[in-house]
Amino acid sequence: MANSDLETAALDRKAKLQALRRKRDGDGAPDSKRSKDSGGSVASDRPVLKFRNYKPKDEDLQDLQMPRTKPESVEEHIEEHLNAAKNQSNDKDVNLLSLAPRKPDWDLKRDVSKKLERLERRTQRAIVELIRERLAKGEVDLAAAVASSTDQGTVEADNYDSD
């Protein structure tokens, strides 16, 4: 009984494998028969040869040679573009200010601006100290002291700018 169970199980496995092979192949024929019969179908699966730059010497392959093509003339295309460019109006006004170069010292002013800010703060501190000294000496008129020190500061600033 054990042998018959094993034999039936083996036969069932064989039947399943054959059914799977037929399903995989699609036509129900075993693999060994298909490989012998389908010599032409394998060739049809290959890509078709196209000879563009090669002239085959074999007469069978000469049918696969692509015909020679000449490049299109670009002269007409270029002429169209040139005519279109000529027809475009030159009505665009050129802003001369945007074309004019910057002043030659613009980069110097940019680099020196931080230093000038520091000097301005120091100048303001110096003015405040001068006012305090004048007030400490006994000049009681605060408005006159402030006005005279700011006048001196502007004269010094004018002298600095002229350098």
GROMACS .gro file of N, CA and C in nm, residues 85-141:
model
  171
   85ALA      N    1   1.455   8.870  -3.874
   85ALA     CA    2   1.534   8.960  -3.789
   85ALA      C    3   1.539   9.100  -3.850
   86LYS      N    4   1.546   9.108  -3.983
   86LYS     CA    5   1.548   9.239  -4.049
   86LYS      C    6   1.414   9.310  -4.035
   87ASN      N    7   1.306   9.233  -4.038
   87ASN     CA    8   1.172   9.291  -4.031
   87ASN      C    9   1.138   9.340  -3.891
   88GLN      N   10   1.206   9.290  -3.791
   88GLN     CA   11   1.178   9.336  -3.655
   88GLN      C   12   1.222   9.480  -3.643
   89SER      N   13   1.136   9.558  -3.584
   89SER     CA   14   1.168   9.701  -3.571
   89SER      C   15   1.266   9.722  -3.456
   90ASN      N   16   1.349   9.820  -3.474
   90ASN     CA   17   1.446   9.856  -3.371
   90ASN      C   18   1.394   9.974  -3.291
   91ASP      N   19   1.268   9.965  -3.252
   91ASP     CA   20   1.204  10.074  -3.179
   91ASP      C   21   1.240  10.075  -3.032
   92LYS      N   22   1.311   9.977  -2.990
   92LYS     CA   23   1.349   9.972  -2.849
   92LYS      C   24   1.446  10.086  -2.820
   93ASP      N   25   1.406  10.173  -2.728
   93ASP     CA   26   1.495  10.282  -2.690
   93ASP      C   27   1.600  10.230  -2.595
   94VAL      N   28   1.721  10.266  -2.622
   94VAL     CA   29   1.831  10.222  -2.538
   94VAL      C   30   1.849  10.326  -2.428
   95ASN      N   31   1.842  10.281  -2.307
   95ASN     CA   32   1.859  10.369  -2.193
   95ASN      C   33   2.010  10.391  -2.173
   96LEU      N   34   2.055  10.512  -2.200
   96LEU     CA   35   2.198  10.541  -2.192
   96LEU      C   36   2.249  10.535  -2.049
   97LEU      N   37   2.161  10.559  -1.954
   97LEU     CA   38   2.205  10.554  -1.814
   97LEU      C   39   2.241  10.411  -1.773
   98SER      N   40   2.168  10.314  -1.829
   98SER     CA   41   2.200  10.176  -1.793
   98SER      C   42   2.328  10.130  -1.862
   99LEU      N   43   2.364  10.194  -1.973
   99LEU     CA   44   2.487  10.156  -2.043
   99LEU      C   45   2.609  10.229  -1.988
  100ALA      N   46   2.586  10.343  -1.926
  100ALA     CA   47   2.698  10.423  -1.875
  100ALA      C   48   2.767  10.349  -1.761
  101PRO      N   49   2.897  10.355  -1.756
  101PRO     CA   50   2.968  10.288  -1.647
  101PRO      C   51   2.949  10.363  -1.516
  102ARG      N   52   2.972  10.295  -1.408
  102ARG     CA   53   2.963  10.359  -1.277
  102ARG      C   54   3.080  10.454  -1.258
  103LYS      N   55   3.065  10.537  -1.160
  103LYS     CA   56   3.175  10.628  -1.130
  103LYS      C   57   3.297  10.546  -1.091
  104PRO      N   58   3.414  10.594  -1.122
  104PRO     CA   59   3.534  10.512  -1.098
  104PRO      C   60   3.561  10.485  -0.950
  105ASP      N   61   3.503  10.562  -0.862
  105ASP     CA   62   3.533  10.542  -0.719
  105ASP      C   63   3.418  10.475  -0.643
  106TRP      N   64   3.323  10.415  -0.713
  106TRP     CA   65   3.210  10.354  -0.643
  106TRP      C   66   3.253  10.241  -0.552
  107ASP      N   67   3.351  10.163  -0.593
  107ASP     CA   68   3.396  10.053  -0.508
  107ASP      C   69   3.474  10.103  -0.387
  108LEU      N   70   3.543  10.214  -0.403
  108LEU     CA   71   3.614  10.271  -0.288
  108LEU      C   72   3.515  10.320  -0.184
  109LYS      N   73   3.408  10.386  -0.231
  109LYS     CA   74   3.307  10.433  -0.136
  109LYS      C   75   3.241  10.316  -0.065
  110ARG      N   76   3.217  10.209  -0.136
  110ARG     CA   77   3.155  10.092  -0.075
  110ARG      C   78   3.246  10.034   0.033
  111ASP      N   79   3.375  10.026   0.005
  111ASP     CA   80   3.468   9.966   0.100
  111ASP      C   81   3.493  10.056   0.220
  112VAL      N   82   3.483  10.187   0.202
  112VAL     CA   83   3.518  10.282   0.307
  112VAL      C   84   3.396  10.318   0.392
  113SER      N   85   3.276  10.280   0.348
  113SER     CA   86   3.155  10.323   0.419
  113SER      C   87   3.154  10.277   0.566
  114LYS      N   88   3.198  10.156   0.596
  114LYS     CA   89   3.201  10.110   0.735
  114LYS      C   90   3.296  10.194   0.820
  115LYS      N   91   3.409  10.226   0.763
  115LYS     CA   92   3.506  10.307   0.837
  115LYS      C   93   3.451  10.448   0.860
  116LEU      N   94   3.378  10.499   0.761
  116LEU     CA   95   3.319  10.633   0.777
  116LEU      C   96   3.213  10.634   0.886
  117GLU      N   97   3.137  10.526   0.899
  117GLU     CA   98   3.037  10.519   1.005
  117GLU      C   99   3.105  10.525   1.142
  118ARG      N  100   3.214  10.452   1.158
  118ARG     CA  101   3.287  10.457   1.285
  118ARG      C  102   3.339  10.599   1.312
  119LEU      N  103   3.394  10.661   1.209
  119LEU     CA  104   3.445  10.798   1.226
  119LEU      C  105   3.333  10.894   1.262
  120GLU      N  106   3.216  10.875   1.203
  120GLU     CA  107   3.103  10.961   1.235
  120GLU      C  108   3.065  10.948   1.383
  121ARG      N  109   3.063  10.826   1.434
  121ARG     CA  110   3.033  10.806   1.576
  121ARG      C  111   3.139  10.872   1.665
  122ARG      N  112   3.264  10.856   1.628
  122ARG     CA  113   3.371  10.919   1.707
  122ARG      C  114   3.360  11.071   1.702
  123THR      N  115   3.323  11.122   1.586
  123THR     CA  116   3.307  11.267   1.573
  123THR      C  117   3.197  11.316   1.665
  124GLN      N  118   3.086  11.245   1.667
  124GLN     CA  119   2.975  11.285   1.755
  124GLN      C  120   3.018  11.282   1.902
  125ARG      N  121   3.094  11.179   1.941
  125ARG     CA  122   3.143  11.173   2.079
  125ARG      C  123   3.236  11.290   2.110
  126ALA      N  124   3.321  11.323   2.014
  126ALA     CA  125   3.414  11.434   2.035
  126ALA      C  126   3.339  11.566   2.051
  127ILE      N  127   3.235  11.585   1.972
  127ILE     CA  128   3.153  11.707   1.982
  127ILE      C  129   3.089  11.716   2.120
  128VAL      N  130   3.037  11.603   2.166
  128VAL     CA  131   2.973  11.602   2.298
  128VAL      C  132   3.076  11.637   2.406
  129GLU      N  133   3.197  11.584   2.396
  129GLU     CA  134   3.301  11.614   2.494
  129GLU      C  135   3.338  11.762   2.491
  130LEU      N  136   3.347  11.822   2.373
  130LEU     CA  137   3.378  11.965   2.362
  130LEU      C  138   3.269  12.049   2.427
  131ILE      N  139   3.146  12.012   2.407
  131ILE     CA  140   3.036  12.087   2.469
  131ILE      C  141   3.046  12.076   2.620
  132ARG      N  142   3.074  11.958   2.671
  132ARG     CA  143   3.084  11.939   2.816
  132ARG      C  144   3.200  12.021   2.873
  133GLU      N  145   3.313  12.026   2.800
  133GLU     CA  146   3.427  12.105   2.847
  133GLU      C  147   3.392  12.253   2.854
  134ARG      N  148   3.326  12.304   2.753
  134ARG     CA  149   3.288  12.447   2.753
  134ARG      C  150   3.190  12.477   2.865
  135LEU      N  151   3.100  12.385   2.887
  135LEU     CA  152   3.006  12.406   2.998
  135LEU      C  153   3.079  12.401   3.131
  136ALA      N  154   3.178  12.316   3.141
  136ALA     CA  155   3.253  12.304   3.265
  136ALA      C  156   3.339  12.428   3.288
  137LYS      N  157   3.387  12.497   3.184
  137LYS     CA  158   3.470  12.616   3.199
  137LYS      C  159   3.389  12.733   3.252
  138GLY      N  160   3.262  12.726   3.232
  138GLY     CA  161   3.184  12.836   3.287
  138GLY      C  162   3.094  12.902   3.184
  139GLU      N  163   3.104  12.863   3.064
  139GLU     CA  164   3.011  12.920   2.968
  139GLU      C  165   2.875  12.859   2.997
  140VAL      N  166   2.784  12.945   3.038
  140VAL     CA  167   2.654  12.899   3.084
  140VAL      C  168   2.557  12.884   2.967
  141ASP      N  169   2.576  12.955   2.859
  141ASP     CA  170   2.482  12.953   2.748
  141ASP      C  171   2.497  12.821   2.671
   0.00000   0.00000   0.00000
